[in-house]
Amino acid sequence: MLRRMQSPLRQATDVWMQEAAGMGRSSRLFPLPFLLLLFLLQPWAGTGAPRDLIGAVWGSVTFPLDIPAGKPVESIAWTSNGAVAMVIPGGRGNPPNIIITSQRYRGRLTVSKDYSLTISPLSLGDAGTYRADISTADNTTATSGTTNTTQFSLLVYELLAEPSVTVKSTESVNGSCTVTLTCSVAQGGDNVTFSWMPLGLETTVSPDGSVLSISRSPGDRVPGYICTATNPISGNSHTVPSDRILCADPVPEWAILAGPLSPVMWMVMAKGLLLLILLGVLATILTLKQPPP
């Protein structure tokens, strides 16, 4: 009677589970070098293009696995810039067992009955490429099965807070000016896009979308403007009311004629003022010393 041979990895995990149960060990850390060596001995199937997944900071993400029908799972090794976890069957009627091999994932990994892996809560540092090496048995032959590989590309983003908008304007010339609105968002990362509403002939948007320039003329009816910031998982907006879209006060004519003063001119003016004060004090003293008529 032929007996199906187990893969080296399955044999090793069975021995490890039996020894751990006999010794009453609660730790499920598997020796990483030994684990990787065993996987090098497995027959490998080709890998496909990574599947894209998106998650939010403090949210969760699930890596779905397509297990071939009629191929009992012997083990699943998860890696991402190093070993992450090992998943092995839990026995008839029991959920799979997960052996976490990286400290940074402790307390954040769960595995479902269909062997899908979930990370919760997510952090920005979880972004990257994940690989699941699925070792399955072959019930139709007396040899060990194959190892299929599934890869995922995980992107993690912040949930965007409400944007902030700064308002600046040029000096009014005959009642006309240009008002500039600059939109920004805290902790948005590099994948934030900005848009403005409403737009018209009097508005110009910067190439990155964050700056709106508004040309104002006397008698124009100025609406409020809305800046919307979005990233792949969220969006938020801020409204600038019309009473903030104002031209700066015009510069007085005397100030335009005087122009900017150099440090030397400021020094001369200060000395002149000081001289006038001294002359005033001297005149007061002389007036007080004169005898009354």
mmCIF file of C-alpha atoms in Angstrom:
data_model
loop_
_atom_site.group_PDB
_atom_site.id
_atom_site.type_symbol
_atom_site.label_atom_id
_atom_site.label_comp_id
_atom_site.label_asym_id
_atom_site.label_seq_id
_atom_site.Cartn_x
_atom_site.Cartn_y
_atom_site.Cartn_z
ATOM 1 C CA MET A 1 0.000 0.000 0.000
ATOM 2 C CA LEU A 2 1.476 3.305 -1.096
ATOM 3 C CA ARG A 3 1.761 6.079 1.446
ATOM 4 C CA ARG A 4 1.871 9.755 0.428
ATOM 5 C CA MET A 5 5.135 11.399 1.421
ATOM 6 C CA GLN A 6 4.888 14.618 3.354
ATOM 7 C CA SER A 7 6.968 17.619 2.375
ATOM 8 C CA PRO A 8 10.020 18.414 4.526
ATOM 9 C CA LEU A 9 8.320 21.555 5.819
ATOM 10 C CA ARG A 10 5.173 19.724 6.861
ATOM 11 C CA GLN A 11 7.206 17.046 8.620
ATOM 12 C CA ALA A 12 9.228 19.688 10.462
ATOM 13 C CA THR A 13 6.168 21.672 11.576
ATOM 14 C CA ASP A 14 4.439 18.483 12.767
ATOM 15 C CA VAL A 15 7.483 17.572 14.863
ATOM 16 C CA TRP A 16 7.735 21.105 16.214
ATOM 17 C CA MET A 17 4.028 21.207 17.176
ATOM 18 C CA GLN A 18 4.296 17.814 18.903
ATOM 19 C CA GLU A 19 7.377 18.861 20.853
ATOM 20 C CA ALA A 20 5.837 22.187 21.789
ATOM 21 C CA ALA A 21 2.681 20.448 23.033
ATOM 22 C CA GLY A 22 4.703 17.911 25.025
ATOM 23 C CA MET A 23 6.818 20.596 26.677
ATOM 24 C CA GLY A 24 3.880 22.865 27.380
ATOM 25 C CA ARG A 25 5.450 25.704 25.416
ATOM 26 C CA SER A 26 3.213 28.701 24.710
ATOM 27 C CA SER A 27 5.683 30.491 22.417
ATOM 28 C CA ARG A 28 5.247 29.968 18.688
ATOM 29 C CA LEU A 29 8.441 31.448 17.374
ATOM 30 C CA PHE A 30 9.949 29.249 14.654
ATOM 31 C CA PRO A 31 13.734 29.353 14.005
ATOM 32 C CA LEU A 32 14.004 31.666 11.012
ATOM 33 C CA PRO A 33 17.133 30.187 9.310
ATOM 34 C CA PHE A 34 15.714 26.659 9.557
ATOM 35 C CA LEU A 35 12.369 27.905 8.206
ATOM 36 C CA LEU A 36 13.942 29.502 5.146
ATOM 37 C CA LEU A 37 16.101 26.445 4.454
ATOM 38 C CA LEU A 38 13.044 24.199 4.418
ATOM 39 C CA PHE A 39 11.283 26.442 1.915
ATOM 40 C CA LEU A 40 14.216 26.246 -0.451
ATOM 41 C CA LEU A 41 13.606 22.493 -0.653
ATOM 42 C CA GLN A 42 10.014 22.882 -1.894
ATOM 43 C CA PRO A 43 8.915 22.530 -5.547
ATOM 44 C CA TRP A 44 7.957 26.050 -6.655
ATOM 45 C CA ALA A 45 5.251 27.285 -9.013
ATOM 46 C CA GLY A 46 5.554 30.546 -10.958
ATOM 47 C CA THR A 47 4.555 33.904 -9.478
ATOM 48 C CA GLY A 48 2.149 36.364 -11.051
ATOM 49 C CA ALA A 49 1.991 40.163 -10.968
ATOM 50 C CA PRO A 50 1.465 41.635 -7.476
ATOM 51 C CA ARG A 51 -2.115 42.404 -6.486
ATOM 52 C CA ASP A 52 -2.634 46.005 -5.385
ATOM 53 C CA LEU A 53 -4.183 46.673 -1.967
ATOM 54 C CA ILE A 54 -4.878 50.016 -0.265
ATOM 55 C CA GLY A 55 -5.361 50.649 3.440
ATOM 56 C CA ALA A 56 -5.738 53.540 5.896
ATOM 57 C CA VAL A 57 -3.642 54.250 8.975
ATOM 58 C CA TRP A 58 -5.392 52.663 12.014
ATOM 59 C CA GLY A 59 -7.563 50.663 9.643
ATOM 60 C CA SER A 60 -7.159 47.074 8.452
ATOM 61 C CA VAL A 61 -6.324 45.200 5.276
ATOM 62 C CA THR A 62 -6.931 41.575 4.286
ATOM 63 C CA PHE A 63 -4.737 39.606 1.890
ATOM 64 C CA PRO A 64 -7.081 37.134 0.109
ATOM 65 C CA LEU A 65 -5.603 33.836 -1.015
ATOM 66 C CA ASP A 66 -6.870 31.552 -3.766
ATOM 67 C CA ILE A 67 -6.189 28.026 -2.557
ATOM 68 C CA PRO A 68 -6.416 25.442 -5.387
ATOM 69 C CA ALA A 69 -9.387 23.091 -5.020
ATOM 70 C CA GLY A 70 -8.426 19.613 -3.864
ATOM 71 C CA LYS A 71 -5.013 20.789 -2.677
ATOM 72 C CA PRO A 72 -4.816 20.581 1.131
ATOM 73 C CA VAL A 73 -2.666 23.358 2.595
ATOM 74 C CA GLU A 74 0.452 22.177 4.372
ATOM 75 C CA SER A 75 1.853 25.616 5.244
ATOM 76 C CA ILE A 76 1.898 29.272 4.175
ATOM 77 C CA ALA A 77 4.960 31.460 4.691
ATOM 78 C CA TRP A 78 4.418 35.239 4.655
ATOM 79 C CA THR A 79 7.362 37.563 3.975
ATOM 80 C CA SER A 80 7.854 41.316 3.495
ATOM 81 C CA ASN A 81 11.450 42.528 3.685
ATOM 82 C CA GLY A 82 12.002 39.470 5.850
ATOM 83 C CA ALA A 83 9.871 36.807 7.488
ATOM 84 C CA VAL A 84 6.463 37.921 8.773
ATOM 85 C CA ALA A 85 4.528 34.799 9.793
ATOM 86 C CA MET A 86 4.018 31.078 9.187
ATOM 87 C CA VAL A 87 0.484 29.644 8.910
ATOM 88 C CA ILE A 88 -0.229 25.923 9.289
ATOM 89 C CA PRO A 89 -3.509 23.972 9.428
ATOM 90 C CA GLY A 90 -5.105 23.707 12.842
ATOM 91 C CA GLY A 91 -6.599 20.270 12.397
ATOM 92 C CA ARG A 92 -10.112 19.119 11.583
ATOM 93 C CA GLY A 93 -12.656 21.739 12.656
ATOM 94 C CA ASN A 94 -10.040 24.106 14.064
ATOM 95 C CA PRO A 95 -8.869 27.428 12.607
ATOM 96 C CA PRO A 96 -5.345 27.650 11.172
ATOM 97 C CA ASN A 97 -2.446 28.338 13.511
ATOM 98 C CA ILE A 98 -0.342 31.444 12.931
ATOM 99 C CA ILE A 99 3.287 31.632 14.030
ATOM 100 C CA ILE A 100 4.454 35.256 14.036
ATOM 101 C CA THR A 101 8.137 35.516 13.163
ATOM 102 C CA SER A 102 8.496 39.335 13.273
ATOM 103 C CA GLN A 103 8.137 41.354 16.449
ATOM 104 C CA ARG A 104 6.663 44.408 14.687
ATOM 105 C CA TYR A 105 3.570 42.402 13.677
ATOM 106 C CA ARG A 106 2.855 40.934 17.113
ATOM 107 C CA GLY A 107 -0.760 41.428 18.181
ATOM 108 C CA ARG A 108 -1.781 42.702 14.727
ATOM 109 C CA LEU A 109 -2.097 39.545 12.609
ATOM 110 C CA THR A 110 -5.082 37.211 12.300
ATOM 111 C CA VAL A 111 -5.848 34.446 9.819
ATOM 112 C CA SER A 112 -9.292 33.238 8.732
ATOM 113 C CA LYS A 113 -10.487 29.722 7.957
ATOM 114 C CA ASP A 114 -9.794 30.295 4.252
ATOM 115 C CA TYR A 115 -6.189 31.241 5.164
ATOM 116 C CA SER A 116 -6.588 34.957 4.327
ATOM 117 C CA LEU A 117 -4.281 37.127 6.434
ATOM 118 C CA THR A 118 -5.426 40.395 8.070
ATOM 119 C CA ILE A 119 -3.262 43.200 9.496
ATOM 120 C CA SER A 120 -4.956 45.526 12.006
ATOM 121 C CA PRO A 121 -4.319 48.285 12.925
ATOM 122 C CA LEU A 122 -2.260 49.476 9.989
ATOM 123 C CA SER A 123 0.653 51.912 10.136
ATOM 124 C CA LEU A 124 2.485 53.785 7.382
ATOM 125 C CA GLY A 125 5.438 51.445 7.892
ATOM 126 C CA ASP A 126 3.339 48.456 6.771
ATOM 127 C CA ALA A 127 3.377 49.620 3.151
ATOM 128 C CA GLY A 128 5.394 47.421 0.821
ATOM 129 C CA THR A 129 5.388 44.127 -1.060
ATOM 130 C CA TYR A 130 4.046 41.004 0.674
ATOM 131 C CA ARG A 131 4.590 37.451 -0.508
ATOM 132 C CA ALA A 132 2.652 34.333 0.437
ATOM 133 C CA ASP A 133 4.342 31.003 -0.358
ATOM 134 C CA ILE A 134 1.562 28.410 -0.222
ATOM 135 C CA SER A 135 2.731 24.818 0.148
ATOM 136 C CA THR A 136 -0.018 22.343 -0.798
ATOM 137 C CA ALA A 137 -0.216 18.550 -0.781
ATOM 138 C CA ASP A 138 -1.131 16.418 -3.799
ATOM 139 C CA ASN A 139 -3.618 13.682 -2.871
ATOM 140 C CA THR A 140 -3.325 12.026 -6.275
ATOM 141 C CA THR A 141 0.354 11.083 -6.024
ATOM 142 C CA ALA A 142 2.693 9.560 -3.484
ATOM 143 C CA THR A 143 4.987 12.599 -3.592
ATOM 144 C CA SER A 144 4.892 15.959 -1.944
ATOM 145 C CA GLY A 145 2.932 18.783 -3.530
ATOM 146 C CA THR A 146 4.038 22.184 -4.847
ATOM 147 C CA THR A 147 4.453 25.692 -3.497
ATOM 148 C CA ASN A 148 2.495 28.467 -5.208
ATOM 149 C CA THR A 149 3.391 32.100 -4.631
ATOM 150 C CA THR A 150 1.031 35.077 -4.448
ATOM 151 C CA GLN A 151 2.368 38.628 -4.150
ATOM 152 C CA PHE A 152 0.655 41.805 -2.967
ATOM 153 C CA SER A 153 1.619 45.470 -3.176
ATOM 154 C CA LEU A 154 0.227 47.325 -0.151
ATOM 155 C CA LEU A 155 -0.132 51.118 -0.023
ATOM 156 C CA VAL A 156 -1.082 52.814 3.254
ATOM 157 C CA TYR A 157 -2.370 56.403 3.479
ATOM 158 C CA GLU A 158 -3.405 58.869 6.164
ATOM 159 C CA LEU A 159 -7.049 59.910 6.488
ATOM 160 C CA LEU A 160 -6.955 63.568 5.476
ATOM 161 C CA ALA A 161 -7.897 66.281 7.953
ATOM 162 C CA GLU A 162 -9.627 69.499 6.868
ATOM 163 C CA PRO A 163 -7.302 71.616 4.710
ATOM 164 C CA SER A 164 -6.194 75.099 5.722
ATOM 165 C CA VAL A 165 -6.172 78.083 3.345
ATOM 166 C CA THR A 166 -4.047 81.242 3.560
ATOM 167 C CA VAL A 167 -5.229 84.432 1.849
ATOM 168 C CA LYS A 168 -2.911 87.097 0.407
ATOM 169 C CA SER A 169 -3.636 90.000 -1.906
ATOM 170 C CA THR A 170 -1.766 92.658 -3.858
ATOM 171 C CA GLU A 171 -2.284 96.365 -3.191
ATOM 172 C CA SER A 172 -5.361 97.829 -4.765
ATOM 173 C CA VAL A 173 -4.749 99.887 -7.916
ATOM 174 C CA ASN A 174 -7.891 101.762 -8.969
ATOM 175 C CA GLY A 175 -9.891 99.152 -7.060
ATOM 176 C CA SER A 176 -8.364 96.167 -8.891
ATOM 177 C CA CYS A 177 -6.064 93.544 -7.343
ATOM 178 C CA THR A 178 -5.095 89.863 -7.323
ATOM 179 C CA VAL A 179 -6.063 87.667 -4.356
ATOM 180 C CA THR A 180 -4.081 84.445 -3.873
ATOM 181 C CA LEU A 181 -5.474 81.448 -1.944
ATOM 182 C CA THR A 182 -3.026 78.703 -0.932
ATOM 183 C CA CYS A 183 -4.437 75.356 0.214
ATOM 184 C CA SER A 184 -2.480 72.837 2.316
ATOM 185 C CA VAL A 185 -3.152 69.811 4.496
ATOM 186 C CA ALA A 186 -1.197 68.452 7.458
ATOM 187 C CA GLN A 187 0.350 64.969 7.209
ATOM 188 C CA GLY A 188 -0.974 64.407 3.735
ATOM 189 C CA GLY A 189 2.073 62.744 2.221
ATOM 190 C CA ASP A 190 3.006 62.874 -1.453
ATOM 191 C CA ASN A 191 -0.258 61.587 -2.921
ATOM 192 C CA VAL A 192 -2.554 64.523 -2.144
ATOM 193 C CA THR A 193 -4.296 66.374 -4.974
ATOM 194 C CA PHE A 194 -6.091 69.716 -4.693
ATOM 195 C CA SER A 195 -9.047 71.148 -6.589
ATOM 196 C CA TRP A 196 -10.994 74.434 -6.403
ATOM 197 C CA MET A 197 -14.593 75.463 -6.973
ATOM 198 C CA PRO A 198 -15.923 77.575 -8.572
ATOM 199 C CA LEU A 199 -13.587 78.395 -11.449
ATOM 200 C CA GLY A 200 -14.001 81.100 -14.072
ATOM 201 C CA LEU A 201 -12.243 83.554 -16.360
ATOM 202 C CA GLU A 202 -11.049 85.525 -13.325
ATOM 203 C CA THR A 203 -9.288 82.521 -11.717
ATOM 204 C CA THR A 204 -5.977 80.770 -12.379
ATOM 205 C CA VAL A 205 -4.849 77.489 -10.763
ATOM 206 C CA SER A 206 -1.200 76.545 -10.174
ATOM 207 C CA PRO A 207 0.188 73.372 -11.829
ATOM 208 C CA ASP A 208 -0.040 71.369 -8.583
ATOM 209 C CA GLY A 209 -3.565 72.656 -7.911
ATOM 210 C CA SER A 210 -2.850 74.044 -4.443
ATOM 211 C CA VAL A 211 -2.818 77.780 -5.331
ATOM 212 C CA LEU A 212 -5.763 79.748 -6.721
ATOM 213 C CA SER A 213 -5.251 83.292 -8.045
ATOM 214 C CA ILE A 214 -8.331 85.545 -8.351
ATOM 215 C CA SER A 215 -8.350 88.782 -10.360
ATOM 216 C CA ARG A 216 -10.718 91.331 -8.833
ATOM 217 C CA SER A 217 -12.110 94.450 -10.464
ATOM 218 C CA PRO A 218 -14.414 97.158 -9.049
ATOM 219 C CA GLY A 219 -18.018 96.026 -8.911
ATOM 220 C CA ASP A 220 -17.214 92.289 -9.152
ATOM 221 C CA ARG A 221 -19.420 89.931 -7.189
ATOM 222 C CA VAL A 222 -16.982 87.615 -5.419
ATOM 223 C CA PRO A 223 -18.252 84.145 -4.378
ATOM 224 C CA GLY A 224 -16.810 81.914 -1.700
ATOM 225 C CA TYR A 225 -14.220 79.384 -2.841
ATOM 226 C CA ILE A 226 -13.883 75.729 -1.814
ATOM 227 C CA CYS A 227 -10.566 73.853 -1.705
ATOM 228 C CA THR A 228 -10.845 70.051 -1.731
ATOM 229 C CA ALA A 229 -7.897 67.814 -0.824
ATOM 230 C CA THR A 230 -8.036 64.125 -1.777
ATOM 231 C CA ASN A 231 -5.835 61.050 -1.635
ATOM 232 C CA PRO A 232 -6.605 57.455 -2.701
ATOM 233 C CA ILE A 233 -8.652 56.711 0.442
ATOM 234 C CA SER A 234 -10.170 59.980 1.689
ATOM 235 C CA GLY A 235 -11.043 63.595 0.955
ATOM 236 C CA ASN A 236 -11.801 66.779 2.885
ATOM 237 C CA SER A 237 -12.573 70.395 2.009
ATOM 238 C CA HIS A 238 -12.417 73.939 3.343
ATOM 239 C CA THR A 239 -14.534 76.941 2.328
ATOM 240 C CA VAL A 240 -13.144 80.480 2.112
ATOM 241 C CA PRO A 241 -16.058 82.927 2.525
ATOM 242 C CA SER A 242 -16.419 85.852 0.135
ATOM 243 C CA ASP A 243 -15.762 88.438 2.863
ATOM 244 C CA ARG A 244 -12.130 87.216 3.015
ATOM 245 C CA ILE A 245 -11.550 87.789 -0.710
ATOM 246 C CA LEU A 246 -10.519 91.424 -0.235
ATOM 247 C CA CYS A 247 -7.978 93.692 -1.864
ATOM 248 C CA ALA A 248 -5.241 95.091 0.332
ATOM 249 C CA ASP A 249 -5.476 98.794 1.216
ATOM 250 C CA PRO A 250 -3.821 101.018 -1.380
ATOM 251 C CA VAL A 251 -0.407 102.440 -0.598
ATOM 252 C CA PRO A 252 -0.520 106.206 0.176
ATOM 253 C CA GLU A 253 0.917 108.443 -2.541
ATOM 254 C CA TRP A 254 3.491 109.961 -0.211
ATOM 255 C CA ALA A 255 4.803 106.499 0.633
ATOM 256 C CA ILE A 256 5.126 105.664 -3.054
ATOM 257 C CA LEU A 257 7.039 108.901 -3.699
ATOM 258 C CA ALA A 258 9.284 108.408 -0.691
ATOM 259 C CA GLY A 259 10.103 104.857 -1.613
ATOM 260 C CA PRO A 260 12.032 102.520 0.687
ATOM 261 C CA LEU A 261 14.489 104.168 3.075
ATOM 262 C CA SER A 262 18.035 102.925 3.414
ATOM 263 C CA PRO A 263 19.623 102.332 6.847
ATOM 264 C CA VAL A 264 21.682 105.516 6.365
ATOM 265 C CA MET A 265 18.527 107.570 5.793
ATOM 266 C CA TRP A 266 16.925 106.101 8.895
ATOM 267 C CA MET A 267 20.033 107.086 10.896
ATOM 268 C CA VAL A 268 19.949 110.653 9.527
ATOM 269 C CA MET A 269 16.254 110.959 10.362
ATOM 270 C CA ALA A 270 16.848 109.657 13.878
ATOM 271 C CA LYS A 271 19.652 112.162 14.470
ATOM 272 C CA GLY A 272 17.519 114.989 13.126
ATOM 273 C CA LEU A 273 14.674 114.056 15.445
ATOM 274 C CA LEU A 274 17.043 113.890 18.405
ATOM 275 C CA LEU A 275 18.417 117.336 17.515
ATOM 276 C CA LEU A 276 14.923 118.805 17.416
ATOM 277 C CA ILE A 277 14.191 117.363 20.851
ATOM 278 C CA LEU A 278 17.414 118.848 22.282
ATOM 279 C CA LEU A 279 16.631 122.242 20.771
ATOM 280 C CA GLY A 280 13.174 122.109 22.277
ATOM 281 C CA VAL A 281 14.557 121.291 25.709
ATOM 282 C CA LEU A 282 17.157 124.069 25.455
ATOM 283 C CA ALA A 283 14.520 126.618 24.410
ATOM 284 C CA THR A 284 12.379 125.622 27.394
ATOM 285 C CA ILE A 285 15.294 126.054 29.825
ATOM 286 C CA LEU A 286 16.166 129.468 28.447
ATOM 287 C CA THR A 287 12.544 130.550 28.676
ATOM 288 C CA LEU A 288 12.348 129.516 32.340
ATOM 289 C CA LYS A 289 15.572 131.409 33.219
ATOM 290 C CA GLN A 290 14.318 134.751 31.875
ATOM 291 C CA PRO A 291 13.181 137.132 34.663
ATOM 292 C CA PRO A 292 9.530 137.920 34.733
ATOM 293 C CA PRO A 293 8.610 141.315 33.172
#
